[in-house]
Amino acid sequence: MSEAYIFDALRTPRGKGKTSGALYEVKPIDLLATSLTALKERNQIPTQEVDDVLIGCVTPIDDQGYNIAKAGLLHARWAESVGGIQINRYCASGLEAVNLAASKVRSGWESLIVAGGIESMSRVPIGSDGGALMYDPELINGVKFVPQGIAADLIATIEGFDRETLDEYALSSHQRAANAWDAGYFQGAIIPIFDRNGLPLLKEDEHIRRDTNLDSLAQLSPSFSEMGEYGFDALAKQAFPKVSQVRHVHTAGNSCGIVDGAALLLVGNQQKAQELDLKARARIVAAANISVNPTIMLTGAAPASEKALRLAGMKKSDIDLWECNEAFASVVLKYQRDLGIDPEKLNVNGGAIAMGHPLGATGAMLLGTLLDELERRDLQTGLVSLCVGGGMGVATIIERV
């Protein structure tokens, strides 16, 4: 069985996912094509040598519909022999794309793959594609399925995380992200975005609020209390009878930001590396997915991480740095508690609360960020995990080579 290696990882800056955001005028295929072009040029790869392109996209309609992976390849003028597939495992789509790429390489059926994700949330709002889990009352009531914000508040309620604790975590995310940007930790991976006239649109993550403090966070209203009153709190309490009241403690300040962005990784085997003079940066050691209770759906990251560790024959103490997507502050705090992780080893350069969560791309972004930081600190092993809608969780372990 071949080993699967990461040769490169890059991403765009994250733009605010609103019509006023810096990337709103940029079509999703332009974000993807720009990233593809940069990956090709950085690694000097003849595109006909690439076996496949796997792109995560959570809302594949309108500008992002009709297989944006292949559309982006055509737009970037890659060799017509290169195929593309769009995949959706909700928030972990970008990481799942990398995991599938690694599986293909390890099987020996393919030798060089581009994997990552794209999401333009300013142009294609979350939930635009609908679906039974959003609108079918028979299914929703039958499985007691609630929106993710309600699930996050339910976690906080059960785990005893109060509003101040969540806000303190959110503040640390902004502080760490601002420090990382100021110190240039992200620069090697960032692909600046320009308009049609060659003028710069965005060179760094737009969502970071450098003036954030605990007082400003404390003034924000709960985001999901009204939603809970529509009946979702009642569903949550039916699923968890010991909960007498869901405490709504998540706000726009301690939840992930809605943003636009794209990220890509180049994954392949050692033979292809030798043929194309590519340098392996890390080995993909193990990957895992799992699913848990759909009501409190955002708790899948920890069991997925434990499953990946078992597959790798590793212990938690073997991991030097951890990344857990900051969908909501309670998600990361529970993850940290469940796995007993030193907070100085978790999300060390901030996360989605500060920089935003471009759904289909985030997992790939986190993996690239983790690899860059392992190299900067001269450490060896890292684990990336994300909670996923419907109760799923995905995790990936990498080791520098």
Coordinates of C-alpha atoms in Angstrom, one line a residue:
M1 CA 0.0 0.0 0.0
S2 CA 1.3 3.4 -1.0
E3 CA 1.7 6.2 1.6
A4 CA -0.2 9.4 0.9
Y5 CA 1.9 12.6 1.3
I6 CA 1.0 16.3 1.3
F7 CA 3.2 18.3 -1.0
D8 CA 1.6 21.7 -0.7
A9 CA -1.3 23.6 0.9
L10 CA -2.7 27.0 0.1
R11 CA -5.8 29.1 0.7
T12 CA -7.4 32.4 -0.1
P13 CA -8.0 35.0 2.6
R14 CA -11.5 34.7 4.1
G15 CA -13.9 37.5 3.1
K16 CA -17.0 38.5 5.0
G17 CA -19.9 36.5 3.8
K18 CA -22.1 39.5 3.1
T19 CA -22.8 41.6 0.1
S20 CA -20.5 44.2 1.7
G21 CA -17.7 41.6 1.9
A22 CA -14.5 42.1 -0.1
L23 CA -15.0 38.9 -2.1
Y24 CA -18.7 39.3 -2.9
E25 CA -18.0 40.4 -6.4
V26 CA -15.8 37.4 -7.0
K27 CA -17.5 34.3 -8.5
P28 CA -16.9 31.0 -6.7
I29 CA -15.3 29.6 -9.8
D30 CA -12.9 32.5 -9.8
L31 CA -11.9 31.8 -6.3
L32 CA -11.4 28.2 -7.2
A33 CA -9.6 28.8 -10.5
T34 CA -7.3 31.3 -8.8
S35 CA -6.3 28.7 -6.2
L36 CA -5.8 26.0 -8.9
T37 CA -3.6 28.3 -10.9
A38 CA -1.5 29.2 -7.9
L39 CA -1.1 25.5 -6.9
K40 CA 0.0 24.7 -10.5
E41 CA 2.5 27.6 -10.6
R42 CA 3.9 27.1 -7.1
N43 CA 4.7 23.4 -7.8
Q44 CA 5.4 23.6 -11.5
I45 CA 3.1 20.6 -12.2
P46 CA 2.0 19.7 -15.7
T47 CA -1.8 19.6 -15.0
Q48 CA -2.2 16.4 -17.1
E49 CA -0.3 14.6 -14.4
V50 CA -3.1 15.2 -11.9
D51 CA -5.5 12.2 -11.6
D52 CA -8.5 13.9 -10.0
V53 CA -9.7 17.0 -8.2
L54 CA -11.9 16.6 -5.2
I55 CA -13.7 19.8 -3.9
G56 CA -15.9 20.2 -0.9
C57 CA -18.9 22.5 -1.3
V58 CA -21.8 22.5 1.2
T59 CA -24.3 24.5 -0.9
P60 CA -23.8 23.3 -4.5
I61 CA -26.5 25.4 -6.2
D62 CA -26.5 28.6 -8.3
D63 CA -23.0 29.9 -8.6
Q64 CA -21.7 26.8 -6.9
G65 CA -23.9 24.3 -8.6
Y66 CA -23.4 21.8 -11.5
N67 CA -20.1 20.4 -10.2
I68 CA -18.0 23.4 -9.3
A69 CA -14.9 21.2 -9.3
K70 CA -15.0 20.6 -13.0
A71 CA -16.2 24.1 -13.7
G72 CA -13.2 25.5 -11.8
L73 CA -10.8 23.3 -13.7
L74 CA -12.2 24.4 -17.1
H75 CA -12.1 28.0 -15.9
A76 CA -8.5 27.7 -14.9
R77 CA -7.7 26.0 -18.3
W78 CA -6.3 22.8 -16.8
A79 CA -5.7 19.8 -19.0
E80 CA -9.1 18.5 -20.2
S81 CA -8.0 15.0 -19.0
V82 CA -8.4 16.1 -15.4
G83 CA -11.7 15.2 -13.8
G84 CA -13.4 16.9 -10.8
I85 CA -16.0 15.9 -8.2
Q86 CA -17.9 18.0 -5.7
I87 CA -18.6 16.4 -2.3
N88 CA -20.7 17.4 0.7
R89 CA -20.0 16.3 4.2
Y90 CA -21.3 19.6 5.6
C91 CA -18.6 21.5 7.6
A92 CA -16.0 18.8 7.1
S93 CA -16.3 18.6 3.3
G94 CA -12.8 20.1 2.7
L95 CA -11.2 17.7 5.1
E96 CA -13.2 14.8 3.8
A97 CA -11.9 15.7 0.3
V98 CA -8.3 15.3 1.5
N99 CA -9.1 12.1 3.3
L100 CA -10.7 10.6 0.1
A101 CA -7.7 11.8 -1.8
A102 CA -5.4 10.0 0.6
S103 CA -7.5 6.8 0.3
K104 CA -7.2 6.9 -3.4
V105 CA -3.5 7.3 -3.3
R106 CA -3.0 4.6 -0.7
S107 CA -5.1 2.2 -2.8
G108 CA -2.6 2.6 -5.6
W109 CA -5.3 3.5 -8.1
E110 CA -4.3 7.2 -8.3
S111 CA -0.9 8.9 -7.7
L112 CA -1.5 12.7 -7.7
I113 CA -4.7 14.5 -6.5
V114 CA -5.8 18.0 -5.7
A115 CA -8.2 18.2 -2.7
G116 CA -9.8 21.0 -0.9
G117 CA -13.0 23.1 -0.8
I118 CA -14.8 26.3 -1.8
E119 CA -17.7 28.3 -0.3
S120 CA -18.9 31.7 -1.3
M121 CA -21.4 32.4 1.5
S122 CA -22.0 35.9 0.4
R123 CA -23.3 34.8 -3.0
V124 CA -24.9 31.4 -2.0
P125 CA -26.3 31.7 1.6
I126 CA -26.1 28.7 3.8
G127 CA -29.2 26.5 3.6
S128 CA -30.1 27.7 0.1
D129 CA -30.3 24.1 -1.1
G130 CA -33.0 23.2 1.4
G131 CA -33.5 19.5 2.1
A132 CA -35.4 17.2 4.4
L133 CA -33.3 17.9 7.4
M134 CA -34.3 21.6 7.1
Y135 CA -37.9 21.4 6.0
D136 CA -39.5 18.0 6.5
P137 CA -41.4 18.1 9.8
E138 CA -41.9 14.3 9.9
L139 CA -38.2 13.7 9.8
I140 CA -37.3 16.7 12.1
N141 CA -39.8 15.8 14.8
G142 CA -39.1 12.1 14.4
V143 CA -35.4 12.3 15.1
K144 CA -35.7 15.5 17.2
F145 CA -33.4 17.4 14.9
V146 CA -32.6 21.0 15.9
P147 CA -30.6 23.7 14.2
Q148 CA -26.9 23.8 15.0
G149 CA -27.1 26.9 17.2
I150 CA -29.6 25.2 19.4
A151 CA -27.3 22.1 19.6
A152 CA -24.4 24.4 20.6
D153 CA -26.5 26.0 23.4
L154 CA -27.6 22.5 24.5
I155 CA -23.9 21.5 24.8
A156 CA -23.2 24.6 26.9
T157 CA -26.2 23.8 29.1
I158 CA -25.3 20.2 29.7
E159 CA -21.5 20.9 30.1
G160 CA -22.1 23.9 32.4
F161 CA -20.3 26.5 30.2
D162 CA -21.6 29.9 31.0
R163 CA -21.7 33.0 28.8
E164 CA -18.5 34.5 30.2
T165 CA -16.5 31.3 29.6
L166 CA -17.6 31.2 26.0
D167 CA -16.8 34.8 25.5
E168 CA -13.3 34.4 27.0
Y169 CA -12.7 31.6 24.6
A170 CA -13.9 33.8 21.7
L171 CA -11.6 36.6 22.7
S172 CA -8.6 34.3 22.8
S173 CA -9.5 33.2 19.2
H174 CA -9.3 36.8 18.0
Q175 CA -6.1 37.5 19.9
R176 CA -4.4 34.4 18.6
A177 CA -5.5 35.0 15.0
A178 CA -4.4 38.7 15.1
N179 CA -1.0 37.7 16.5
A180 CA -0.6 35.0 13.8
W181 CA -1.3 37.5 11.1
D182 CA 0.9 40.2 12.6
A183 CA 3.7 37.6 12.9
G184 CA 3.3 36.5 9.3
Y185 CA 2.4 32.9 10.2
F186 CA -0.2 32.6 7.4
Q187 CA 1.7 34.4 4.6
G188 CA 3.3 31.3 3.0
A189 CA -0.1 29.8 2.4
I190 CA -2.2 32.8 1.4
I191 CA -3.1 33.5 -2.2
P192 CA -4.2 37.2 -2.5
I193 CA -7.3 37.9 -4.5
F194 CA -7.4 40.6 -7.2
D195 CA -10.3 42.0 -9.3
R196 CA -10.5 41.8 -13.1
N197 CA -8.4 44.9 -13.4
G198 CA -5.6 43.5 -11.3
L199 CA -6.4 45.6 -8.3
P200 CA -6.1 43.9 -4.9
L201 CA -9.4 43.0 -3.3
L202 CA -8.2 41.0 -0.2
K203 CA -4.9 40.0 1.2
E204 CA -5.8 38.8 4.7
D205 CA -8.8 37.5 6.6
E206 CA -11.4 40.2 6.7
H207 CA -13.5 38.8 9.6
I208 CA -11.0 39.3 12.5
R209 CA -12.1 42.0 14.9
R210 CA -8.9 43.3 16.5
D211 CA -10.8 45.6 18.9
T212 CA -12.8 42.8 20.4
N213 CA -12.9 42.7 24.2
L214 CA -15.0 41.0 26.9
D215 CA -17.2 44.1 27.4
S216 CA -18.1 44.3 23.7
L217 CA -18.8 40.6 23.6
A218 CA -21.0 40.8 26.7
Q219 CA -23.2 43.3 25.0
L220 CA -24.2 41.0 22.2
S221 CA -27.7 39.3 22.3
P222 CA -28.1 35.5 22.2
S223 CA -28.5 34.4 18.6
F224 CA -30.7 31.4 19.0
S225 CA -33.2 32.1 21.8
E226 CA -36.0 33.1 19.4
M227 CA -35.3 30.1 17.3
G228 CA -35.6 28.0 20.5
E229 CA -39.0 29.5 21.2
Y230 CA -40.3 28.2 17.8
G231 CA -40.3 24.7 19.2
F232 CA -36.7 23.6 18.9
D233 CA -36.0 24.0 22.6
A234 CA -38.9 21.6 23.2
L235 CA -37.4 19.1 20.8
A236 CA -34.1 19.3 22.6
K237 CA -35.6 18.8 26.0
Q238 CA -37.6 15.8 24.6
A239 CA -34.3 14.2 23.5
F240 CA -32.6 15.1 26.8
P241 CA -35.3 15.0 29.5
K242 CA -32.8 15.9 32.3
V243 CA -32.5 19.4 30.7
S244 CA -35.2 21.6 32.2
Q245 CA -34.2 24.7 30.2
V246 CA -31.8 25.3 27.3
R247 CA -29.6 28.2 28.2
H248 CA -29.0 30.4 25.2
V249 CA -25.4 31.6 25.6
H250 CA -24.1 31.7 22.0
T251 CA -24.0 35.0 20.2
A252 CA -22.5 36.3 16.9
G253 CA -19.3 36.9 19.0
N254 CA -18.7 33.4 20.3
S255 CA -19.9 31.5 17.2
C256 CA -18.1 31.1 13.8
G257 CA -18.2 33.8 11.2
I258 CA -19.9 33.5 7.9
V259 CA -17.2 34.0 5.2
D260 CA -16.1 33.3 1.6
G261 CA -12.9 31.3 0.8
A262 CA -11.2 28.4 -0.9
A263 CA -8.4 26.1 0.0
L264 CA -6.4 23.4 -1.8
L265 CA -3.9 20.7 -1.0
L266 CA -1.7 18.6 -3.3
V267 CA -1.7 15.0 -2.3
G268 CA 0.2 12.1 -3.9
N269 CA 2.6 9.2 -3.6
Q270 CA 6.4 9.1 -3.4
Q271 CA 6.8 7.8 -7.0
K272 CA 5.0 10.8 -8.4
A273 CA 7.0 13.1 -6.1
Q274 CA 10.2 11.8 -7.7
E275 CA 8.9 12.1 -11.2
L276 CA 7.8 15.7 -10.7
D277 CA 10.4 16.8 -8.2
L278 CA 7.9 17.4 -5.5
K279 CA 8.9 17.6 -1.8
A280 CA 6.7 15.7 0.7
R281 CA 5.9 17.9 3.7
A282 CA 3.8 15.5 5.7
R283 CA 2.3 12.0 5.6
I284 CA -1.4 11.5 6.1
V285 CA -1.3 8.9 8.9
A286 CA -5.0 8.1 9.5
A287 CA -8.4 9.5 8.9
A288 CA -11.8 8.7 10.5
N289 CA -15.4 9.7 10.4
I290 CA -18.2 8.8 12.9
S291 CA -21.7 9.9 13.9
V292 CA -23.4 10.6 17.2
N293 CA -26.8 11.8 18.5
P294 CA -28.4 14.0 15.9
T295 CA -30.0 16.4 18.4
I296 CA -26.8 17.4 20.1
M297 CA -25.0 16.9 16.8
L298 CA -21.9 19.0 17.4
T299 CA -20.1 16.4 19.6
G300 CA -18.7 14.2 16.9
A301 CA -15.2 15.7 16.7
A302 CA -13.9 13.9 19.9
P303 CA -15.0 10.4 19.0
A304 CA -13.8 10.9 15.5
S305 CA -10.4 11.9 16.8
E306 CA -10.3 8.9 19.2
K307 CA -11.1 6.6 16.2
A308 CA -8.3 8.1 14.1
L309 CA -5.9 7.6 17.0
R310 CA -6.9 4.0 17.3
L311 CA -6.4 3.5 13.5
A312 CA -3.0 5.0 13.7
G313 CA -2.0 3.1 16.8
M314 CA -1.3 6.3 18.6
K315 CA -2.1 7.9 22.0
K316 CA -3.4 11.4 22.6
S317 CA 0.0 12.2 24.1
D318 CA 1.6 11.5 20.7
I319 CA -0.1 14.6 19.2
D320 CA 1.9 17.8 19.3
L321 CA -0.8 20.2 18.0
W322 CA -4.5 20.0 17.7
E323 CA -7.1 21.8 15.5
C324 CA -10.8 21.6 16.2
N325 CA -13.1 23.8 14.1
E326 CA -14.5 26.7 16.1
A327 CA -18.1 26.2 14.9
F328 CA -19.2 27.5 18.4
A329 CA -17.2 28.1 21.5
S330 CA -18.9 25.3 23.4
V331 CA -17.9 22.8 20.8
V332 CA -14.2 23.4 21.2
L333 CA -14.4 23.7 25.0
K334 CA -16.1 20.3 25.2
Y335 CA -13.6 18.8 22.8
Q336 CA -10.8 20.1 24.9
R337 CA -12.4 18.7 28.1
D338 CA -13.3 15.3 26.6
L339 CA -9.8 14.7 25.3
G340 CA -7.9 16.4 28.1
I341 CA -6.0 18.7 25.7
D342 CA -3.6 21.4 26.9
P343 CA -5.2 24.7 25.6
E344 CA -1.7 25.8 24.6
K345 CA -1.7 23.0 22.0
L346 CA -5.2 23.6 20.6
N347 CA -6.1 26.1 17.9
V348 CA -2.9 28.0 18.6
N349 CA -3.4 30.5 15.8
G350 CA -7.1 31.2 16.4
G351 CA -10.0 29.7 14.4
A352 CA -13.3 30.2 12.8
I353 CA -14.7 32.4 15.6
A354 CA -12.1 35.0 14.6
M355 CA -11.4 34.3 10.9
G356 CA -14.7 32.7 9.8
H357 CA -15.9 29.3 8.6
P358 CA -16.3 29.0 4.7
L359 CA -18.1 25.7 5.1
G360 CA -16.8 23.6 2.2
A361 CA -13.2 24.9 2.6
T362 CA -12.6 25.1 6.3
G363 CA -11.3 21.5 6.8
A364 CA -8.7 22.0 4.1
M365 CA -7.8 25.3 5.6
L366 CA -7.3 23.9 9.0
L367 CA -5.1 21.1 7.7
G368 CA -2.9 23.6 5.9
T369 CA -2.7 25.8 8.9
L370 CA -1.7 22.9 11.1
L371 CA 1.0 21.8 8.8
D372 CA 2.5 25.3 8.6
E373 CA 2.5 25.6 12.4
L374 CA 4.1 22.2 12.9
E375 CA 6.9 23.3 10.5
R376 CA 7.3 26.6 12.2
R377 CA 7.6 25.0 15.6
D378 CA 9.6 22.1 14.3
L379 CA 7.1 19.6 15.7
Q380 CA 6.0 16.3 14.2
T381 CA 2.4 15.3 14.6
G382 CA -0.9 17.0 14.4
L383 CA -4.6 16.2 14.4
V384 CA -7.5 18.1 12.7
S385 CA -11.1 17.5 13.6
L386 CA -14.5 19.1 12.8
C387 CA -18.0 18.6 14.2
V388 CA -20.4 18.0 11.4
G389 CA -24.2 18.5 10.8
G390 CA -26.4 15.6 11.5
G391 CA -24.1 14.4 14.3
M392 CA -21.1 13.5 12.2
G393 CA -17.4 14.1 13.1
V394 CA -14.3 13.8 10.9
A395 CA -10.6 13.7 12.0
T396 CA -7.2 13.4 10.2
I397 CA -3.8 12.8 11.6
I398 CA -0.6 14.0 9.8
E399 CA 3.0 13.5 10.5
R400 CA 5.9 15.7 9.1
V401 CA 8.4 13.9 7.0

